[in-house]
Amino acid sequence: AQSVTQLGSHVSVSEGALVLLRCNYSSSVPPYLFWYVQYPNQGLQLLLKYTTGATLVKGINGFEAEFKKSETSFHLTKPSAHMSDAAEYFCAVEGSGYSTLTFGKGTMLLVSP
Amino acid sequence: DADVTQTPRNRITKTGKRIMLECSQTKGHDRMYWYRQDPGLGLRLIYYSFDVKDINKGEISDGYSVSRQAQAKFSLSLESAIPNQTALYFCATSGKTDTQYFGPGTRLTVL
């Protein structure tokens, strides 16, 4: 079984501030972890993913995430928020061998000037 | 052209009507998926298919059926639509790298 918990349905930051979106997962097998972004009226777009190897993963648009097995976490960060980062972000887990994704409920990122 | 297309993009229908949502992809992927998105609930898997002869139920398959007509086409049907099937529906595809690629979505309203 696998599950994802995203802490905070909404996160508000000021432009230029640090972005931190939290994701904790549960998986009975070694997980593959993903962050997707959804801009208004669009489908989901992959930001980054962790499968194996280096635990700090860099993605598009300056985002990165770190896989911490001991904390069962995969938090998403960006050093400096831009207005264009305003969107909904989804964390997802795939237990290796399962081949289907389980998504969290999403976190809406609001960026103010 | 988009790699994953969904038709229609918007649909309003009445309770009890049969509805078909279609998905086509040009990525050459074997795996295709149907999800629904509801506010505050994230995406939930309805059905998935790993090749033309393979169809599997997801987390919330009741009230839905699917057809994999070809490698590139995967349709979702609501045999008798009900209001709580009002949602945003996404099709996705994946190859061997685990990354799923999503279509633009179909917004379905059942009155």
XYZ file of C-alpha atoms in Angstrom:
224
model
C 0.000 0.000 0.000
C 1.117 3.546 -0.597
C -0.135 6.968 0.400
C 0.879 10.602 0.311
C 0.210 13.414 2.755
C 0.724 17.017 1.725
C 0.749 19.372 4.685
C -1.206 22.522 3.983
C -3.835 22.856 1.292
C -2.697 26.461 0.733
C 0.703 28.081 1.190
C 1.206 31.818 0.784
C 4.573 33.460 0.194
C 5.830 36.823 -0.949
C 7.686 37.192 -4.203
C 11.377 36.496 -3.539
C 10.720 34.406 -0.437
C 11.609 30.769 0.094
C 9.057 28.240 -1.091
C 8.643 25.074 0.988
C 5.908 22.568 0.161
C 5.774 19.515 2.379
C 5.178 15.928 1.342
C 5.304 12.774 3.422
C 4.735 9.351 1.966
C 4.024 5.820 3.026
C 5.159 2.884 0.960
C 5.781 -0.755 1.740
C 8.452 -0.937 -0.964
C 11.199 1.477 -2.039
C 9.355 4.458 -3.453
C 9.621 6.472 -6.582
C 8.566 10.048 -5.784
C 7.277 12.809 -8.016
C 6.233 16.431 -7.871
C 3.809 17.705 -10.490
C 2.568 21.255 -11.038
C -0.822 22.296 -12.391
C -1.276 25.805 -13.728
C -4.835 27.136 -14.025
C -6.905 25.370 -16.672
C -4.078 23.063 -17.620
C -3.032 19.469 -17.112
C -0.275 18.334 -14.795
C 3.360 18.857 -15.685
C 6.271 16.992 -14.131
C 8.543 19.175 -11.993
C 10.960 16.517 -10.804
C 11.225 12.910 -9.736
C 13.290 10.650 -7.537
C 13.796 7.025 -8.450
C 17.217 5.926 -7.241
C 20.626 7.472 -6.675
C 21.198 11.029 -5.507
C 18.632 12.033 -2.918
C 18.663 15.726 -3.840
C 16.789 16.097 -7.086
C 16.724 19.234 -9.204
C 13.785 19.989 -11.438
C 12.512 22.633 -13.779
C 11.970 26.306 -12.926
C 14.496 26.274 -10.070
C 12.677 23.746 -7.889
C 14.388 20.943 -6.017
C 13.391 18.220 -3.571
C 15.249 15.972 -1.184
C 14.330 12.361 -0.497
C 14.766 11.597 3.200
C 14.085 7.950 3.870
C 14.373 8.274 7.649
C 11.703 10.966 7.665
C 9.646 9.447 4.802
C 9.618 12.916 3.271
C 10.099 14.519 -0.124
C 9.666 18.245 0.440
C 9.753 20.659 -2.491
C 11.742 23.898 -2.235
C 12.668 26.933 -4.286
C 14.957 29.649 -2.920
C 13.075 32.609 -4.394
C 9.428 32.595 -5.424
C 8.235 34.228 -8.625
C 4.718 35.316 -9.399
C 4.674 32.728 -12.164
C 5.085 29.949 -9.574
C 1.501 30.412 -8.417
C -0.141 27.074 -9.150
C -1.247 23.855 -7.491
C 1.454 21.339 -6.657
C 0.950 17.616 -6.277
C 3.248 15.085 -4.670
C 2.913 11.489 -5.846
C 4.391 8.127 -4.924
C 4.854 4.968 -6.921
C 5.986 1.904 -5.095
C 8.528 0.187 -7.311
C 6.760 -2.728 -8.891
C 3.305 -1.195 -8.505
C 3.465 0.984 -11.627
C 0.635 3.284 -10.615
C 0.847 6.665 -8.948
C -0.877 7.686 -5.742
C -1.302 11.443 -5.479
C -1.549 13.726 -2.513
C -4.442 16.141 -2.256
C -2.418 19.042 -3.546
C -1.080 22.340 -2.211
C -2.070 25.624 -3.773
C 0.865 28.050 -3.808
C -0.113 31.712 -3.677
C 2.562 34.321 -4.436
C 1.988 37.936 -3.499
C 3.934 40.959 -4.784
C 0.490 19.432 -31.691
C -0.149 18.193 -28.180
C 1.171 14.743 -27.316
C -1.925 13.795 -25.284
C -5.294 15.094 -26.409
C -8.680 14.779 -24.778
C -12.107 15.316 -26.273
C -14.345 17.005 -25.432
C -12.687 19.660 -23.272
C -15.952 20.611 -21.650
C -19.245 18.751 -21.413
C -22.507 19.410 -19.660
C -24.953 16.544 -19.495
C -27.967 15.354 -17.567
C -28.380 12.615 -15.007
C -28.828 9.218 -16.616
C -27.146 10.041 -19.903
C -24.298 7.943 -21.326
C -21.096 9.879 -21.806
C -17.818 8.957 -23.475
C -14.572 10.824 -22.940
C -11.805 10.142 -25.402
C -8.041 10.246 -25.112
C -5.441 9.986 -27.854
C -1.668 10.086 -27.630
C 1.161 10.406 -30.115
C 3.952 9.537 -27.680
C 4.002 5.859 -28.580
C 3.472 4.856 -24.961
C 1.980 1.521 -23.986
C 0.512 2.642 -20.663
C -2.546 4.853 -20.355
C -4.525 6.053 -17.367
C -7.753 7.828 -16.453
C -7.988 10.023 -13.333
C -10.599 12.317 -11.868
C -9.738 15.469 -9.967
C -12.019 16.948 -7.326
C -11.214 20.060 -5.303
C -9.369 19.132 -2.138
C -9.094 15.465 -3.093
C -6.245 15.499 -5.576
C -6.229 13.003 -8.431
C -7.706 9.564 -8.047
C -7.107 6.695 -10.453
C -10.179 5.314 -12.222
C -8.751 2.775 -14.679
C -5.419 2.005 -16.250
C -4.127 -0.057 -19.137
C -0.591 -1.313 -19.657
C -1.236 -2.465 -23.223
C -4.149 -2.999 -25.581
C -5.162 -6.303 -23.967
C -4.647 -5.199 -20.379
C -7.279 -3.238 -18.440
C -7.215 -2.724 -14.679
C -9.492 -1.073 -12.180
C -8.136 1.766 -10.134
C -9.176 3.222 -6.822
C -12.603 4.473 -7.925
C -13.840 2.436 -10.911
C -17.496 2.040 -9.873
C -19.805 3.731 -12.365
C -17.132 3.886 -15.072
C -15.930 1.638 -17.883
C -13.082 1.925 -20.361
C -12.071 0.731 -23.791
C -8.553 0.535 -25.204
C -9.254 0.660 -28.916
C -5.616 0.875 -29.969
C -2.248 1.635 -28.442
C -2.920 5.325 -28.932
C -6.563 5.502 -27.814
C -8.193 4.997 -24.426
C -11.840 5.934 -23.811
C -13.686 6.415 -20.545
C -17.452 5.879 -20.394
C -20.042 6.818 -17.843
C -22.931 4.472 -18.596
C -25.478 6.456 -16.610
C -24.067 9.733 -15.394
C -24.884 11.010 -11.903
C -24.218 14.438 -10.361
C -21.377 13.245 -8.114
C -19.436 12.353 -11.259
C -19.084 16.055 -11.923
C -15.323 16.536 -11.952
C -12.247 17.276 -14.015
C -11.055 14.155 -15.836
C -7.485 13.608 -16.937
C -5.933 11.080 -19.243
C -2.244 10.267 -18.859
C 0.304 8.082 -20.598
C 3.656 6.635 -19.645
C 6.416 4.624 -21.206
C 9.147 2.764 -19.403
C 10.471 5.713 -17.383
C 7.577 5.959 -14.874
C 6.916 9.597 -15.746
C 3.285 10.167 -16.636
C 2.314 12.760 -19.231
C -1.075 14.351 -18.813
C -3.661 15.625 -21.227
C -5.330 19.032 -20.771
C -8.375 17.571 -19.035
C -12.115 17.351 -19.642
C -14.429 19.305 -17.406
C -17.632 17.290 -16.985
C -20.765 18.638 -15.359
C -23.687 16.332 -14.642
C -26.923 18.140 -13.887
